[in-house]
């Protein structure tokens, strides 16, 4: 690893990878929701909300967030903008 | 004497439960605190071999529970350290030969004979684990600086809390200071950060552990071994002594700190 790489923060040592993988796996373990289950939940969520309001389904993000001893299910659901809707209709 | 019951467990196999049990037992007894080590890994007993007492087994845990011998008869006295005993597991039986209630009853009977009762838990989260934690006053969770072992430790910590046996304390075993320093191994801060549990021991990787197990001479008896030293420190902390954690390696180098700052956009 060169000095330049280090200075630019390009050193991605394996411990850092381990840290990230560990954090992710623990978030899913603690919530008891596997990544596959989360995908299914996202699809259901899209279907349910779409019945009431038009949403930008391709940009829906559903994720688990972990704080000290609370797990949170975070859904970011952008509504379809009027411009996008107009484009669809046009 | 009213003994405190300490169960050593991990979830994942092969992280050092048996080695830790033997060495903490040896260290406690060497410090003058009578200790009894119980091998709760019925069917896969090994604590006897690590302690070098395998040739002296007459009766085992299941014999006591089923009434074939007195508790005292199943306690094998250590050859080197006074006031250290082993109650071995049965080899030809399985985990269902003993119940959690049996373990509680046995430990209650033992409490007046010593200051410390150390239980070597089997791997896993099934019956053997339940047996091992049932009588515990304190649970020590042991892990290695690897993703799989830390993940299992997290699961065990949750189960222990659900059983009302928490909060446990953590032993990180087989740390390689050089690798941590290079950024190629999870360090204690990384692990404590995700597990949010109190640390009681940091045990470095040490070849002397292997030679010790070859000879059946627990490494805590070896005054020049770094792992032995770490196990002796754990014993002293159990006794309420304030023992600072020896820095196993230098803190982060200057360059690394800079690169981290740059990478995170300066927000830490």
Short mmCIF file of C-alpha atoms in Angstrom, two decimals:
data_model
loop_
_atom_site.label_atom_id
_atom_site.label_comp_id
_atom_site.label_asym_id
_atom_site.label_seq_id
_atom_site.Cartn_x
_atom_site.Cartn_y
_atom_site.Cartn_z
CA UNK A 1 0.00 0.00 0.00
CA UNK A 2 1.46 3.29 -1.05
CA UNK A 3 1.74 6.36 1.07
CA UNK A 4 -0.52 8.16 -1.38
CA UNK A 5 -3.25 5.54 -1.11
CA UNK A 6 -3.13 5.76 2.66
CA UNK A 7 -3.29 9.50 2.63
CA UNK A 8 -6.27 9.40 0.32
CA UNK A 9 -7.97 6.90 2.57
CA UNK A 10 -7.89 4.15 0.01
CA UNK A 11 -6.58 1.60 2.44
CA UNK A 12 -9.43 -0.78 2.85
CA UNK A 13 -7.94 -3.35 5.15
CA UNK A 14 -9.80 -6.55 5.88
CA UNK A 15 -10.68 -5.50 9.44
CA UNK A 16 -12.74 -2.69 8.02
CA UNK A 17 -14.58 -5.12 5.76
CA UNK A 18 -15.10 -7.39 8.79
CA UNK A 19 -16.52 -4.47 10.77
CA UNK A 20 -19.03 -3.61 8.05
CA UNK A 21 -20.11 -7.20 7.47
CA UNK A 22 -20.49 -7.74 11.19
CA UNK A 23 -22.62 -4.64 11.64
CA UNK A 24 -24.91 -5.64 8.81
CA UNK A 25 -25.34 -9.25 9.88
CA UNK A 26 -26.05 -8.18 13.48
CA UNK A 27 -28.70 -5.70 12.40
CA UNK A 28 -30.58 -8.47 10.60
CA UNK A 29 -29.98 -11.04 13.36
CA UNK A 30 -31.20 -8.76 16.12
CA UNK A 31 -34.33 -7.75 14.25
CA UNK A 32 -35.03 -11.35 13.22
CA UNK A 33 -35.53 -10.18 9.64
CA UNK A 34 -33.39 -11.71 6.93
CA UNK A 35 -32.48 -9.65 3.85
CA UNK A 36 -34.94 -11.75 1.79
CA UNK A 37 -37.76 -11.11 4.25
CA UNK A 38 -36.99 -7.41 4.07
CA UNK A 39 -37.35 -7.49 0.27
CA UNK A 40 -40.73 -9.21 0.55
CA UNK A 41 -41.82 -6.63 3.10
CA UNK A 42 -40.76 -3.87 0.75
CA UNK A 43 -42.88 -5.33 -2.07
CA UNK A 44 -45.91 -5.58 0.20
CA UNK A 45 -45.35 -2.05 1.38
CA UNK A 46 -45.22 -0.74 -2.18
CA UNK A 47 -48.40 -2.60 -3.10
CA UNK A 48 -50.27 -1.36 -0.01
CA UNK A 49 -49.26 2.27 -0.34
CA UNK A 50 -49.83 2.29 -4.09
CA UNK A 51 -53.49 1.57 -3.45
CA UNK A 52 -53.79 4.98 -1.80
CA UNK A 53 -51.23 7.19 -3.39
CA UNK A 54 -49.00 7.06 -6.41
CA UNK A 55 -45.39 6.40 -5.47
CA UNK A 56 -42.04 6.22 -7.21
CA UNK A 57 -41.68 2.46 -6.65
CA UNK A 58 -38.20 2.16 -8.15
CA UNK A 59 -36.77 4.49 -5.52
CA UNK A 60 -38.31 2.96 -2.41
CA UNK A 61 -35.72 2.08 0.22
CA UNK A 62 -36.54 -0.10 3.19
CA UNK A 63 -33.75 -0.77 5.65
CA UNK A 64 -33.05 -1.72 9.24
CA UNK A 65 -31.25 0.70 11.46
CA UNK A 66 -29.73 -0.26 14.77
CA UNK A 67 -29.29 1.95 17.77
CA UNK A 68 -28.00 0.80 21.15
CA UNK A 69 -30.90 -1.44 22.07
CA UNK A 70 -33.59 -0.54 19.60
CA UNK A 71 -33.99 -1.71 16.04
CA UNK A 72 -35.81 0.51 13.62
CA UNK A 73 -37.41 -0.28 10.31
CA UNK A 74 -36.85 2.71 8.11
CA UNK A 75 -38.81 3.16 4.91
CA UNK A 76 -38.11 5.96 2.47
CA UNK A 77 -41.00 6.13 0.01
CA UNK A 78 -40.84 8.93 -2.54
CA UNK A 79 -44.17 9.98 -3.99
CA UNK A 80 -44.44 10.18 -7.73
CA UNK A 81 -43.91 13.84 -8.60
CA UNK A 82 -46.47 15.60 -10.70
CA UNK A 83 -43.83 16.13 -13.39
CA UNK A 84 -43.09 12.42 -13.52
CA UNK A 85 -46.78 11.68 -13.60
CA UNK A 86 -47.32 14.10 -16.44
CA UNK A 87 -44.47 12.45 -18.33
CA UNK A 88 -46.11 9.05 -17.78
CA UNK A 89 -49.44 10.30 -18.99
CA UNK A 90 -47.96 12.15 -21.95
CA UNK B 1 -17.67 -20.29 51.93
CA UNK B 2 -20.42 -19.57 49.46
CA UNK B 3 -19.17 -20.07 45.97
CA UNK B 4 -20.01 -17.91 43.02
CA UNK B 5 -21.02 -19.86 39.92
CA UNK B 6 -19.47 -18.65 36.68
CA UNK B 7 -20.42 -20.21 33.35
CA UNK B 8 -18.10 -19.83 30.36
CA UNK B 9 -19.94 -20.00 27.04
CA UNK B 10 -19.69 -18.81 23.44
CA UNK B 11 -22.26 -20.14 21.03
CA UNK B 12 -19.63 -20.92 18.41
CA UNK B 13 -17.40 -23.90 18.96
CA UNK B 14 -13.63 -23.79 19.07
CA UNK B 15 -13.18 -20.27 20.39
CA UNK B 16 -11.56 -21.34 23.66
CA UNK B 17 -14.27 -22.09 26.25
CA UNK B 18 -12.52 -25.12 27.68
CA UNK B 19 -9.09 -23.50 27.68
CA UNK B 20 -10.52 -20.45 29.43
CA UNK B 21 -12.36 -22.52 32.03
CA UNK B 22 -9.26 -24.57 32.87
CA UNK B 23 -7.00 -21.54 33.06
CA UNK B 24 -9.30 -19.29 35.04
CA UNK B 25 -9.79 -22.19 37.46
CA UNK B 26 -6.04 -22.73 37.78
CA UNK B 27 -5.46 -18.99 38.22
CA UNK B 28 -8.17 -18.60 40.88
CA UNK B 29 -6.91 -21.59 42.86
CA UNK B 30 -3.30 -20.36 42.54
CA UNK B 31 -4.39 -17.06 44.04
CA UNK B 32 -5.69 -19.01 47.03
CA UNK B 33 -9.36 -19.15 46.08
CA UNK B 34 -10.63 -22.73 46.05
CA UNK B 35 -12.25 -23.53 42.69
CA UNK B 36 -14.20 -26.40 41.15
CA UNK B 37 -14.35 -26.72 37.36
CA UNK B 38 -17.34 -28.59 35.94
CA UNK B 39 -17.33 -29.96 32.41
CA UNK B 40 -20.92 -29.60 31.19
CA UNK B 41 -20.10 -30.84 27.69
CA UNK B 42 -21.60 -34.29 28.18
CA UNK B 43 -20.62 -36.70 25.40
CA UNK B 44 -17.69 -34.55 24.27
CA UNK B 45 -15.63 -34.09 27.38
CA UNK B 46 -12.33 -32.28 27.09
CA UNK B 47 -11.76 -30.21 30.18
CA UNK B 48 -10.09 -33.25 31.78
CA UNK B 49 -7.50 -33.36 28.98
CA UNK B 50 -6.78 -29.61 29.07
CA UNK B 51 -6.29 -29.85 32.84
CA UNK B 52 -4.18 -33.01 32.49
CA UNK B 53 -6.45 -35.04 34.76
CA UNK B 54 -7.83 -37.51 32.20
CA UNK B 55 -6.21 -40.55 33.79
CA UNK B 56 -7.77 -40.02 37.16
CA UNK B 57 -11.44 -40.09 36.27
CA UNK B 58 -13.53 -42.61 38.19
CA UNK B 59 -16.92 -40.95 38.44
CA UNK B 60 -18.46 -38.18 36.37
CA UNK B 61 -21.23 -35.57 36.39
CA UNK B 62 -23.92 -38.00 35.31
CA UNK B 63 -22.88 -40.49 38.02
CA UNK B 64 -23.49 -37.78 40.63
CA UNK B 65 -26.81 -36.72 39.14
CA UNK B 66 -28.04 -40.32 38.92
CA UNK B 67 -26.88 -41.09 42.44
CA UNK B 68 -24.15 -43.64 41.66
CA UNK B 69 -21.61 -41.72 43.73
CA UNK B 70 -21.33 -38.91 46.23
CA UNK B 71 -20.52 -35.43 44.96
CA UNK B 72 -17.16 -35.55 46.77
CA UNK B 73 -16.21 -38.78 44.97
CA UNK B 74 -16.64 -37.18 41.56
CA UNK B 75 -14.31 -34.28 42.38
CA UNK B 76 -10.83 -34.94 41.01
CA UNK B 77 -8.15 -33.06 42.92
CA UNK B 78 -5.60 -31.25 40.79
CA UNK B 79 -2.00 -32.46 40.98
CA UNK B 80 -0.27 -29.07 40.92
CA UNK B 81 -2.53 -26.49 42.53
CA UNK B 82 -4.09 -27.02 45.96
CA UNK B 83 -7.84 -26.47 46.20
CA UNK B 84 -8.54 -27.01 42.51
CA UNK B 85 -11.01 -29.72 41.50
CA UNK B 86 -12.58 -31.05 38.33
CA UNK B 87 -15.96 -32.71 37.93
CA UNK B 88 -15.68 -34.36 34.50
CA UNK B 89 -18.48 -34.82 32.00
CA UNK B 90 -19.73 -38.28 31.11
CA UNK B 91 -18.37 -39.40 27.77
CA UNK B 92 -20.81 -42.17 26.81
CA UNK B 93 -24.00 -40.17 27.45
CA UNK B 94 -25.72 -37.15 25.95
CA UNK B 95 -26.89 -33.72 27.07
CA UNK B 96 -30.34 -34.96 28.10
CA UNK B 97 -28.80 -37.05 30.90
CA UNK B 98 -28.73 -33.89 32.99
CA UNK B 99 -31.42 -31.22 33.46
CA UNK B 100 -31.05 -27.53 34.34
CA UNK B 101 -32.55 -28.38 37.76
CA UNK B 102 -29.91 -31.07 38.29
CA UNK B 103 -27.20 -28.48 37.61
CA UNK B 104 -28.74 -26.00 40.06
CA UNK B 105 -29.02 -28.67 42.75
CA UNK B 106 -25.44 -29.86 42.20
CA UNK B 107 -24.01 -26.34 42.35
CA UNK B 108 -26.00 -25.52 45.48
CA UNK B 109 -24.47 -28.56 47.14
CA UNK B 110 -21.00 -27.51 45.97
CA UNK B 111 -21.25 -23.89 47.05
CA UNK B 112 -20.15 -24.57 50.62
CA UNK B 113 -17.02 -26.44 49.46
CA UNK B 114 -15.28 -23.68 47.47
CA UNK B 115 -15.25 -20.03 46.47
CA UNK B 116 -15.64 -20.45 42.73
CA UNK B 117 -17.54 -22.91 40.57
CA UNK B 118 -16.62 -22.65 36.89
CA UNK B 119 -18.83 -24.35 34.33
CA UNK B 120 -17.50 -25.15 30.87
CA UNK B 121 -20.51 -24.88 28.58
CA UNK B 122 -20.84 -26.89 25.37
CA UNK B 123 -21.10 -25.01 22.08
CA UNK B 124 -24.57 -24.34 20.72
CA UNK B 125 -27.75 -22.89 22.18
CA UNK B 126 -29.58 -26.11 22.97
CA UNK B 127 -30.00 -28.28 26.05
CA UNK B 128 -26.32 -28.38 27.01
CA UNK B 129 -26.11 -24.60 26.99
CA UNK B 130 -29.31 -24.34 29.04
CA UNK B 131 -27.90 -26.80 31.58
CA UNK B 132 -24.68 -24.82 31.83
CA UNK B 133 -26.24 -21.41 32.42
CA UNK B 134 -29.05 -22.53 34.74
CA UNK B 135 -27.01 -22.26 37.96
CA UNK B 136 -24.88 -19.28 36.85
CA UNK B 137 -24.45 -16.15 38.94
CA UNK B 138 -22.29 -14.70 36.20
CA UNK B 139 -21.87 -15.67 32.54
CA UNK B 140 -18.62 -15.06 30.70
CA UNK B 141 -18.97 -15.00 26.94
CA UNK B 142 -15.85 -15.82 25.01
CA UNK B 143 -15.26 -14.86 21.40
CA UNK B 144 -12.51 -14.56 18.80
CA UNK B 145 -11.87 -11.46 16.69
CA UNK B 146 -13.75 -12.94 13.73
CA UNK B 147 -17.11 -12.03 12.19
CA UNK B 148 -18.62 -15.49 12.76
CA UNK B 149 -17.57 -15.75 16.41
CA UNK B 150 -18.70 -12.20 17.28
CA UNK B 151 -22.03 -12.79 15.58
CA UNK B 152 -22.61 -15.90 17.68
CA UNK B 153 -21.52 -14.03 20.81
CA UNK B 154 -24.19 -11.43 20.08
CA UNK B 155 -26.83 -14.15 19.85
CA UNK B 156 -25.68 -15.70 23.13
CA UNK B 157 -25.71 -12.31 24.88
CA UNK B 158 -29.35 -11.93 23.83
CA UNK B 159 -30.26 -15.42 25.07
CA UNK B 160 -28.52 -14.84 28.41
CA UNK B 161 -30.42 -11.63 28.92
CA UNK B 162 -33.69 -13.34 28.01
CA UNK B 163 -32.94 -15.98 30.69
CA UNK B 164 -32.36 -13.26 33.27
CA UNK B 165 -28.67 -14.15 33.52
CA UNK B 166 -27.33 -10.94 32.06
CA UNK B 167 -25.44 -8.81 31.67
CA UNK B 168 -22.53 -11.11 30.97
CA UNK B 169 -18.92 -10.13 30.58
CA UNK B 170 -16.75 -10.66 27.53
CA UNK B 171 -13.43 -12.41 26.95
CA UNK B 172 -11.80 -11.77 23.59
CA UNK B 173 -9.49 -14.70 22.91
CA UNK B 174 -6.72 -15.21 20.32
CA UNK B 175 -6.08 -11.58 19.45
CA UNK B 176 -3.06 -11.05 17.25
CA UNK B 177 -1.78 -7.57 18.12
CA UNK B 178 0.27 -7.27 14.95
CA UNK B 179 -2.70 -8.02 12.73
CA UNK B 180 -4.94 -5.61 14.62
CA UNK B 181 -2.27 -2.96 14.27
CA UNK B 182 -2.10 -3.50 10.52
CA UNK B 183 -5.87 -3.27 10.21
CA UNK B 184 -6.29 -6.94 9.31
CA UNK B 185 -8.05 -8.11 12.45
CA UNK B 186 -10.98 -6.78 14.45
CA UNK B 187 -9.68 -5.08 17.58
CA UNK B 188 -11.30 -4.99 21.01
CA UNK B 189 -12.83 -1.59 20.35
CA UNK B 190 -14.55 -2.82 17.18
CA UNK B 191 -15.99 -5.79 19.05
CA UNK B 192 -17.06 -3.91 22.18
CA UNK B 193 -18.64 -1.30 20.00
CA UNK B 194 -21.08 -3.75 18.40
CA UNK B 195 -21.65 -6.03 21.39
CA UNK B 196 -22.05 -3.30 24.04
CA UNK B 197 -20.91 -5.53 26.90
CA UNK B 198 -18.34 -5.20 29.66
CA UNK B 199 -14.90 -6.61 28.94
CA UNK B 200 -13.21 -8.90 31.46
CA UNK B 201 -10.34 -10.34 29.46
CA UNK B 202 -8.15 -9.79 26.42
CA UNK B 203 -6.17 -12.90 25.61
CA UNK B 204 -3.49 -12.71 22.94
CA UNK B 205 -2.76 -15.60 20.57
CA UNK B 206 0.09 -17.53 22.15
CA UNK B 207 1.86 -20.71 21.01
CA UNK B 208 2.29 -21.62 24.66
CA UNK B 209 -1.44 -22.47 24.78
CA UNK B 210 -0.82 -25.31 22.31
CA UNK B 211 2.23 -26.68 24.10
CA UNK B 212 0.32 -26.40 27.36
CA UNK B 213 -2.55 -28.43 25.96
CA UNK B 214 -0.09 -30.99 24.55
CA UNK B 215 1.22 -31.50 28.06
CA UNK B 216 -2.02 -31.10 29.98
CA UNK B 217 -0.44 -28.24 31.91
CA UNK B 218 -2.72 -25.19 31.75
CA UNK B 219 -0.91 -22.14 30.42
CA UNK B 220 -1.89 -20.07 33.47
CA UNK B 221 0.82 -22.05 35.31
CA UNK B 222 3.41 -20.65 32.89
CA UNK B 223 4.65 -17.37 34.35
CA UNK B 224 6.22 -16.23 31.08
CA UNK B 225 3.20 -16.78 28.81
CA UNK B 226 1.24 -13.75 27.62
CA UNK B 227 -1.98 -15.78 27.38
CA UNK B 228 -1.31 -17.22 30.83
CA UNK B 229 -0.89 -13.71 32.13
CA UNK B 230 -4.18 -12.64 30.55
CA UNK B 231 -6.01 -15.55 32.24
CA UNK B 232 -4.43 -14.65 35.59
CA UNK B 233 -5.68 -11.08 35.09
CA UNK B 234 -9.22 -12.38 34.48
CA UNK B 235 -9.05 -14.33 37.76
CA UNK B 236 -7.96 -11.20 39.61
CA UNK B 237 -10.75 -9.15 38.04
CA UNK B 238 -13.29 -11.82 39.08
CA UNK B 239 -12.02 -11.31 42.62
CA UNK B 240 -12.85 -7.65 42.40
CA UNK B 241 -9.33 -6.39 41.79
CA UNK B 242 -8.89 -3.43 39.44
CA UNK B 243 -6.51 -4.78 36.83
CA UNK B 244 -5.85 -2.41 33.93
CA UNK B 245 -5.96 -3.90 30.44
CA UNK B 246 -2.42 -4.05 29.09
CA UNK B 247 -2.21 -2.32 25.74
CA UNK B 248 -1.47 -5.18 23.35
CA UNK B 249 -0.31 -2.79 20.67
CA UNK B 250 0.32 0.91 20.05
CA UNK B 251 -2.64 3.12 19.49
CA UNK B 252 -3.48 4.03 15.88
CA UNK B 253 -0.61 5.54 14.00
CA UNK B 254 -0.64 9.12 12.86
CA UNK B 255 -1.03 8.24 9.18
CA UNK B 256 -3.97 5.98 9.79
CA UNK B 257 -5.75 8.66 11.77
CA UNK B 258 -5.22 11.16 8.96
CA UNK B 259 -6.43 8.73 6.33
CA UNK B 260 -9.53 8.01 8.40
CA UNK B 261 -10.21 11.71 8.75
CA UNK B 262 -9.84 12.27 5.04
CA UNK B 263 -12.03 9.30 4.19
CA UNK B 264 -14.85 10.30 6.49
CA UNK B 265 -14.81 13.85 5.25
CA UNK B 266 -13.46 15.09 8.54
CA UNK B 267 -16.55 14.37 10.60
CA UNK B 268 -14.78 12.33 13.27
#
